[in-house]
CSV table of C-alpha atoms in Angstrom, one decimal:
chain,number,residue,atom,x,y,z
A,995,UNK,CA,1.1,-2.4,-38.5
A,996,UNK,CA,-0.1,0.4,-35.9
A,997,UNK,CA,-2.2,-1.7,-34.3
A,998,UNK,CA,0.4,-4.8,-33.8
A,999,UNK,CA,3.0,-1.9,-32.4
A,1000,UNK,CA,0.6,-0.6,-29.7
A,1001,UNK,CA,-0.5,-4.0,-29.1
A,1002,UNK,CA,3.2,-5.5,-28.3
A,1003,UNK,CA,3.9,-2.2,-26.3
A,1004,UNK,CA,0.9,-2.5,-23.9
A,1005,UNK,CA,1.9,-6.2,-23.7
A,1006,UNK,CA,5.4,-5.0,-22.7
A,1007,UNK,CA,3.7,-2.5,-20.4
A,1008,UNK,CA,1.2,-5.5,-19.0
A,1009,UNK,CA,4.4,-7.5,-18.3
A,1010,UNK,CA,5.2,-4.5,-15.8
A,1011,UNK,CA,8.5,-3.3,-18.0
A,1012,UNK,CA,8.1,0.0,-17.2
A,1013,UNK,CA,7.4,-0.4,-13.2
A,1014,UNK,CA,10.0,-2.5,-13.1
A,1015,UNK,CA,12.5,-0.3,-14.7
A,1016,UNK,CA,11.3,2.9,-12.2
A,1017,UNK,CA,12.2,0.7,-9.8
A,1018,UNK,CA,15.2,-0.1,-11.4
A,1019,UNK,CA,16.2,3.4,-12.0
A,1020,UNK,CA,15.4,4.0,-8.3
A,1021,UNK,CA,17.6,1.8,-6.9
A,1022,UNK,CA,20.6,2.4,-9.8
A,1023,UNK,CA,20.1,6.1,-8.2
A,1024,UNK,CA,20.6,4.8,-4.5
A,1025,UNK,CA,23.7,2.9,-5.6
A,1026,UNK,CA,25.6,5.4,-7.6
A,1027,UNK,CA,25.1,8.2,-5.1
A,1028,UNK,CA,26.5,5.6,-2.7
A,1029,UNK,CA,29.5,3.9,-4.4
A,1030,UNK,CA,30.5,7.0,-6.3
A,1031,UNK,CA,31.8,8.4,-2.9
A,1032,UNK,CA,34.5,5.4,-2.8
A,1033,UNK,CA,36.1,6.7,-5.5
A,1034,UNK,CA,36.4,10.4,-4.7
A,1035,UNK,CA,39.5,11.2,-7.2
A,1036,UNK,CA,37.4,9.8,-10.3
A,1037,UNK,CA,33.8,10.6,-9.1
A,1038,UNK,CA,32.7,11.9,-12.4
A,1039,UNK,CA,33.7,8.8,-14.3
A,1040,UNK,CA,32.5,6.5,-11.9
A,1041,UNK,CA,29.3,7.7,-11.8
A,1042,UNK,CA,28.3,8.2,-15.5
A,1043,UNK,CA,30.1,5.2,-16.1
A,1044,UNK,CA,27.5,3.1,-13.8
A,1045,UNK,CA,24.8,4.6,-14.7
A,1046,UNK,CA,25.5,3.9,-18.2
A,1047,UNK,CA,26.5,0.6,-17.4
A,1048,UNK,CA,23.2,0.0,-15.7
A,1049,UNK,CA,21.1,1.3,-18.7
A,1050,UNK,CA,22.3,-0.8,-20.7
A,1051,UNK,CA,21.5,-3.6,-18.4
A,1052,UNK,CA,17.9,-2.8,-17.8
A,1053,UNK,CA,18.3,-2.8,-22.1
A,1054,UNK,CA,19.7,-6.1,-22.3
A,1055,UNK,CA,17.4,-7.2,-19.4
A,1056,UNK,CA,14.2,-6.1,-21.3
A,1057,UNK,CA,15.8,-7.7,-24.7
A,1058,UNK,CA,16.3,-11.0,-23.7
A,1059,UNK,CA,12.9,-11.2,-21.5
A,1060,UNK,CA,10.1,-9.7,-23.7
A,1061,UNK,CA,11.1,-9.8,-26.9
A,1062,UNK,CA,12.7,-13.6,-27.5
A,1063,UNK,CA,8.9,-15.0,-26.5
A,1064,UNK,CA,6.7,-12.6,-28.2
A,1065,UNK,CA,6.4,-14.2,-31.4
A,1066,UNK,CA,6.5,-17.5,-29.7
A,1067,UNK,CA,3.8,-16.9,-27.5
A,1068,UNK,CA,1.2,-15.9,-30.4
A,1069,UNK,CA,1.7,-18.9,-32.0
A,1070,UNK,CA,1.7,-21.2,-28.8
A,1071,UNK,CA,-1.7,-19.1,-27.7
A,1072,UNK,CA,-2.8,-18.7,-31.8
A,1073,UNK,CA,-3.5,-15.2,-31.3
A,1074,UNK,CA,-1.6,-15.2,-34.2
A,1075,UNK,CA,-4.6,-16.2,-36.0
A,1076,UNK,CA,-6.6,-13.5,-35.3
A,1077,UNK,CA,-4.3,-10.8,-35.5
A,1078,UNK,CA,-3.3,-11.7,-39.2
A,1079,UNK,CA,-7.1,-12.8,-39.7
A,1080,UNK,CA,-7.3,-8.9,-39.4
A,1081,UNK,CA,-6.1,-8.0,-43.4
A,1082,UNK,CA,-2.8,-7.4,-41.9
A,1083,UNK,CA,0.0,-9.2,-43.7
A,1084,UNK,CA,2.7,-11.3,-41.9
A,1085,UNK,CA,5.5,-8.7,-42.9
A,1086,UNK,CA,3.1,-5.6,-41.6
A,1087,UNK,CA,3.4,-8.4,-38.4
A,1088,UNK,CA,6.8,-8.3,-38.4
A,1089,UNK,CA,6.8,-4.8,-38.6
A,1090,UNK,CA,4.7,-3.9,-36.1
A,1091,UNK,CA,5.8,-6.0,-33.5
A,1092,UNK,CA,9.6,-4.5,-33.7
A,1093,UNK,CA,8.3,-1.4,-33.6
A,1094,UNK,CA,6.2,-1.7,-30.2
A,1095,UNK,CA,9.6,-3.4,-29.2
A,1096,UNK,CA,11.6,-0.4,-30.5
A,1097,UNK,CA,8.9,1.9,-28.6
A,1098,UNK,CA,8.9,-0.2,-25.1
A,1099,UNK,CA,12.7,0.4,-25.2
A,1100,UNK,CA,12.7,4.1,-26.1
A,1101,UNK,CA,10.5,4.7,-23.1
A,1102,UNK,CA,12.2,2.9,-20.6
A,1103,UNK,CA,15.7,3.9,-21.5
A,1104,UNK,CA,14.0,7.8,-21.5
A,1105,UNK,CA,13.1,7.1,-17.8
A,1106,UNK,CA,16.4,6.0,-16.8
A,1107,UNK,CA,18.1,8.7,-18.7
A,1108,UNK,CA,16.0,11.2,-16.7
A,1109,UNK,CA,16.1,9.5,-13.3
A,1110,UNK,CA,19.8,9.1,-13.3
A,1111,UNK,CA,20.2,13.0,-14.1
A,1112,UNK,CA,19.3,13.4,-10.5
A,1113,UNK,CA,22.1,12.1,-8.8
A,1114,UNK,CA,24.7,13.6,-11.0
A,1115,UNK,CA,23.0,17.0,-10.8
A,1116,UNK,CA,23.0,16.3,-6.8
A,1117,UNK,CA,26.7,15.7,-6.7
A,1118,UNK,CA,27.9,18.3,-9.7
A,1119,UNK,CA,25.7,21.2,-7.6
A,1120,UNK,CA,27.1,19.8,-4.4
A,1121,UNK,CA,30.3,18.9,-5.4
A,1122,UNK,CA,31.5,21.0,-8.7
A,1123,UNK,CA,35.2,20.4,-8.4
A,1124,UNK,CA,34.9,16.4,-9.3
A,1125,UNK,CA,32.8,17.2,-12.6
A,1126,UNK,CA,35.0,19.2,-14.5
A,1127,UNK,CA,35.7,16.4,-16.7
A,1128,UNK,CA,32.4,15.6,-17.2
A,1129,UNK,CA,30.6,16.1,-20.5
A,1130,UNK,CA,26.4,15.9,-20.8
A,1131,UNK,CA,26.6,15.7,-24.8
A,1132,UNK,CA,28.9,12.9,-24.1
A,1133,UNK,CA,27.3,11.4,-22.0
A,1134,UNK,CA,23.6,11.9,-23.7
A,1135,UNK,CA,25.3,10.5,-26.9
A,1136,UNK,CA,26.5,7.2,-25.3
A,1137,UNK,CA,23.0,6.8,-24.0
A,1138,UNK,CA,21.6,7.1,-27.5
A,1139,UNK,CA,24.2,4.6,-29.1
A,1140,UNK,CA,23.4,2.2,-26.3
A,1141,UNK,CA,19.4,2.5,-26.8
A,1142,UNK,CA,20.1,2.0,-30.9
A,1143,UNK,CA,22.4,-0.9,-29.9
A,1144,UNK,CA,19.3,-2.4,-28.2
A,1145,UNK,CA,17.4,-2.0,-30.9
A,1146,UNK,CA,19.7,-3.8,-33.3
A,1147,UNK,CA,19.3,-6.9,-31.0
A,1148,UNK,CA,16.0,-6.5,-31.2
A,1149,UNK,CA,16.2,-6.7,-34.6
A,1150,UNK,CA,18.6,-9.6,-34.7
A,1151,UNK,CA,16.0,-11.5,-31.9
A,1152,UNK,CA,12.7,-11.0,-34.7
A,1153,UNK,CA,15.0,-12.1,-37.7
A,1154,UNK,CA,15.6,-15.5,-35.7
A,1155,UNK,CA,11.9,-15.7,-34.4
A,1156,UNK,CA,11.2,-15.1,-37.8
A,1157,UNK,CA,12.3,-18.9,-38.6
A,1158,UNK,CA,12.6,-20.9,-35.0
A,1159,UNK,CA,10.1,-22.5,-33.3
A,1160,UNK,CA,10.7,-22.2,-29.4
A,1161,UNK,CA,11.5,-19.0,-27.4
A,1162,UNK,CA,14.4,-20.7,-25.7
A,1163,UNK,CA,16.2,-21.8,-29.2
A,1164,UNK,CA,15.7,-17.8,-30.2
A,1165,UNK,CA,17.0,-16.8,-26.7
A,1166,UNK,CA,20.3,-19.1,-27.4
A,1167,UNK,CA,20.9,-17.8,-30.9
A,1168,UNK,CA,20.5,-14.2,-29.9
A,1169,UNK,CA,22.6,-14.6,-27.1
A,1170,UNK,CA,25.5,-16.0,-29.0
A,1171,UNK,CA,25.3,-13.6,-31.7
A,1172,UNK,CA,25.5,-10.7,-29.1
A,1173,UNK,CA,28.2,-12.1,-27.3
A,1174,UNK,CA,30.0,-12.9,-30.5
A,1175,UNK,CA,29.3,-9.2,-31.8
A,1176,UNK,CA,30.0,-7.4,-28.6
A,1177,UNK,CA,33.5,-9.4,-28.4
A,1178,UNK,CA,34.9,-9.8,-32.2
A,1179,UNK,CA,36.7,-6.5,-32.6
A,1180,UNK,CA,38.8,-7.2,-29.2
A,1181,UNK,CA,39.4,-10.5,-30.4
A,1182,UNK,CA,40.3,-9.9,-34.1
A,1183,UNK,CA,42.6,-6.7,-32.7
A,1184,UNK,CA,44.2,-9.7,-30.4
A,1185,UNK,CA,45.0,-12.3,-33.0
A,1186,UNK,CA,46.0,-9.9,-35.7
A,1187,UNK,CA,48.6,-9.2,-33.6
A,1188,UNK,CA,50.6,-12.3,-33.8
A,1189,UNK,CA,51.6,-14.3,-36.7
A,1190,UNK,CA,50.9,-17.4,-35.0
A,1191,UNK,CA,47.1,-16.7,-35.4
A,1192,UNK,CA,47.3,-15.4,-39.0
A,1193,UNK,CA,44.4,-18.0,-40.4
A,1194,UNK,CA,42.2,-17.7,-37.4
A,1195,UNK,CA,42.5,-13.7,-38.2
A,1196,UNK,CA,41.6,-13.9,-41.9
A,1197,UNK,CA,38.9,-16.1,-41.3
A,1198,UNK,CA,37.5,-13.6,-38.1
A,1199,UNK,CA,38.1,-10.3,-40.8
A,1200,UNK,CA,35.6,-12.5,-43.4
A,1201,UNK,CA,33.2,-13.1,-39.8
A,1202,UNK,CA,33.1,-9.3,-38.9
A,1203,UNK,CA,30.6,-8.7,-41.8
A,1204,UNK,CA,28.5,-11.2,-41.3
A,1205,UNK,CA,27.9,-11.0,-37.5
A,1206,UNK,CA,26.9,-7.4,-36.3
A,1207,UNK,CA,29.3,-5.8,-34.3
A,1208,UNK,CA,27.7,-4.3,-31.2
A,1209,UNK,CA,30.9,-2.9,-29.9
A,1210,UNK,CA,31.1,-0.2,-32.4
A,1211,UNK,CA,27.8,1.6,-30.7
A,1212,UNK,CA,29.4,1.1,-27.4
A,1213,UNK,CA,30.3,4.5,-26.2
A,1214,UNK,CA,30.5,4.4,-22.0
A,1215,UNK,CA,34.3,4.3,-21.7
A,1216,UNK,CA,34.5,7.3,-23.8
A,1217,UNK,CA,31.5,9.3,-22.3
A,1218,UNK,CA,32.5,8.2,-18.7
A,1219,UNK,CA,36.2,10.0,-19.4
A,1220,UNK,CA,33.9,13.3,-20.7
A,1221,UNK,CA,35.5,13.0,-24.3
A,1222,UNK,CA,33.2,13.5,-27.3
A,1223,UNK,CA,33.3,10.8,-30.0
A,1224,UNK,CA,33.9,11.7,-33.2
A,1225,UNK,CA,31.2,12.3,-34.9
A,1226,UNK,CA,31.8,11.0,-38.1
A,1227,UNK,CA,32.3,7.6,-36.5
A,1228,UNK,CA,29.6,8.0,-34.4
A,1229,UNK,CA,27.4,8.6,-37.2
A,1230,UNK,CA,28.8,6.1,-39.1
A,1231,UNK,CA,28.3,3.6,-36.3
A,1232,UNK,CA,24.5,4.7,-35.8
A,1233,UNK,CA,23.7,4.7,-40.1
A,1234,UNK,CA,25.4,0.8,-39.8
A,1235,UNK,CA,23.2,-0.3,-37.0
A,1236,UNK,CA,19.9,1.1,-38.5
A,1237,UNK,CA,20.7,-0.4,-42.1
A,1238,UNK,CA,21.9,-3.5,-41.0
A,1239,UNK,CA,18.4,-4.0,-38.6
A,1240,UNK,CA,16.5,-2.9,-41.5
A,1241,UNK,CA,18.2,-5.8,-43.8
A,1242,UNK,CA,17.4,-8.2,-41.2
A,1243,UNK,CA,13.3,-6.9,-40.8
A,1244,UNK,CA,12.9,-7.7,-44.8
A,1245,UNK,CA,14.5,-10.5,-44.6
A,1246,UNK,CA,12.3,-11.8,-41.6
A,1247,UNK,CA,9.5,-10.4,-43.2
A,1248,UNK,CA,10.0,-12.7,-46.2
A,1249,UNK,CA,11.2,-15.7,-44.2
A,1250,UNK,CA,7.8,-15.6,-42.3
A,1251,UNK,CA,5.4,-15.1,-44.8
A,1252,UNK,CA,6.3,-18.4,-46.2
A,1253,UNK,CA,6.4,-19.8,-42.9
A,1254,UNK,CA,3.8,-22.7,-42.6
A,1255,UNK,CA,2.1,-22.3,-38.5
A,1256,UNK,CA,1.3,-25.5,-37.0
């Protein structure tokens, strides 16, 4: 399983991830420092809020590029072959590849967690009065919940590769289901609200625990406003999204050992 997780990070790292993402970071710092002097009165917000914002992009971004076709791509090139041909079992596979996944996203998210420091130290030192809102644990804790979040979909995007053929059908699913998670709460708060929609709401409350809900380890709003979450929900939120991609790893594990390769 080691070896499959240092293989599918240096893939990541061959695909230029990580350059990218510097480059990424560079420009995300450029930007804030830029924009964030529009808005004067709430420069504090606007600034954690973007970078946030764009850390969870470079998230998404890294998601829905590498990961969908990484499974793919060793059976289209059979390297699958001899990777298994190695005594390593298809769950171990499984395995192993989310966790060079896992470890691809924890670095780059570290390197835009560190290179967006810069310009909010730059403007806090320069400019204290606009910060007194502004909360590092917050804001530190929001980047966490977004870089677990990432690694849910992760998880969700092996459980479907586990079982489809073609990178582009696993990109579809995994889209949907993140839309569908990231949007479910707002829309079950909206129909509950009305009589009208009373069916559509009980069959969206049965929905809720089926499809993981990705807008529970979103945290940006509250960390750009410097307001600590509470923990217990926080927690809560974290413990739901590591359980729930660890039921979806077994279960991909066993789907793909039985799976027959072309």
């Amino acid at each position: 399983m080691t070896q499959v997780c240092f293989i599918t990070f240096l893939e990541g790292v061959r695909n230029r991830v990580l350059y990218a993402i510097v480059i990424f970071s560079l420009i995300i710092m450029f930007l804030s420092a830029v924009f964030a002097r529009f808005f004067m009165q709430d420069l504090s917000k606007v600034i954690a809020d973007f970078n946030l914002g764009a850390m969870s992009l470079a998230g998404l971004l890294i998601s829905f590029s590498v990961s969908v076709g990484l499974v793919a791509k060793d059976l289209d090139r059979r390297t699958i072959y001899f990777v298994l041909g190695r005594n390593i079992s298809r769950r171990r596979y499984i395995f192993g590849k989310f966790a060079g996944l896992a470890l691809l996203l924890i670095s780059a998210y570290s390197i835009i967690f560190l290179l967006t420091h810069v310009p909010i130290l730059l403007m806090k030192s320069a400019m204290p009065g606009y910060f007194k809102s502004f909360s590092w644990n917050a804001y530190a804790l929001a980047a966490f919940a977004d870089l677990v979040k990432c690694i849910f979909l992760n998880a969700v995007i092996i459980f479907f590769s586990s079982f489809v053929t073609t990178s582009f059908t696993v990109l579809i699913f995994s889209i949907l289901i993140y839309i569908a998670g990231q949007s479910l709460a707002e829309v079950l708060m909206y129909v509950s609200a009305s009589d009208a929609y009373a069916e559509l709401a009980g069959f969206l409350n049965i929905v809720k625990y089926i499809v993981p809900d990705f807008s529970s380890l979103d945290y940006k709003t509250v960390a750009a406003n410097g307001i600590m979450p509470p923990m217990e929900i926080y927690a809560g939120s974290i413990l739901y999204a590591l359980v729930y991609s660890a039921v979806l790893l077994v279960l991909a594990g066993i789907i793909f050992s039985r799976r027959e390769f072309p």
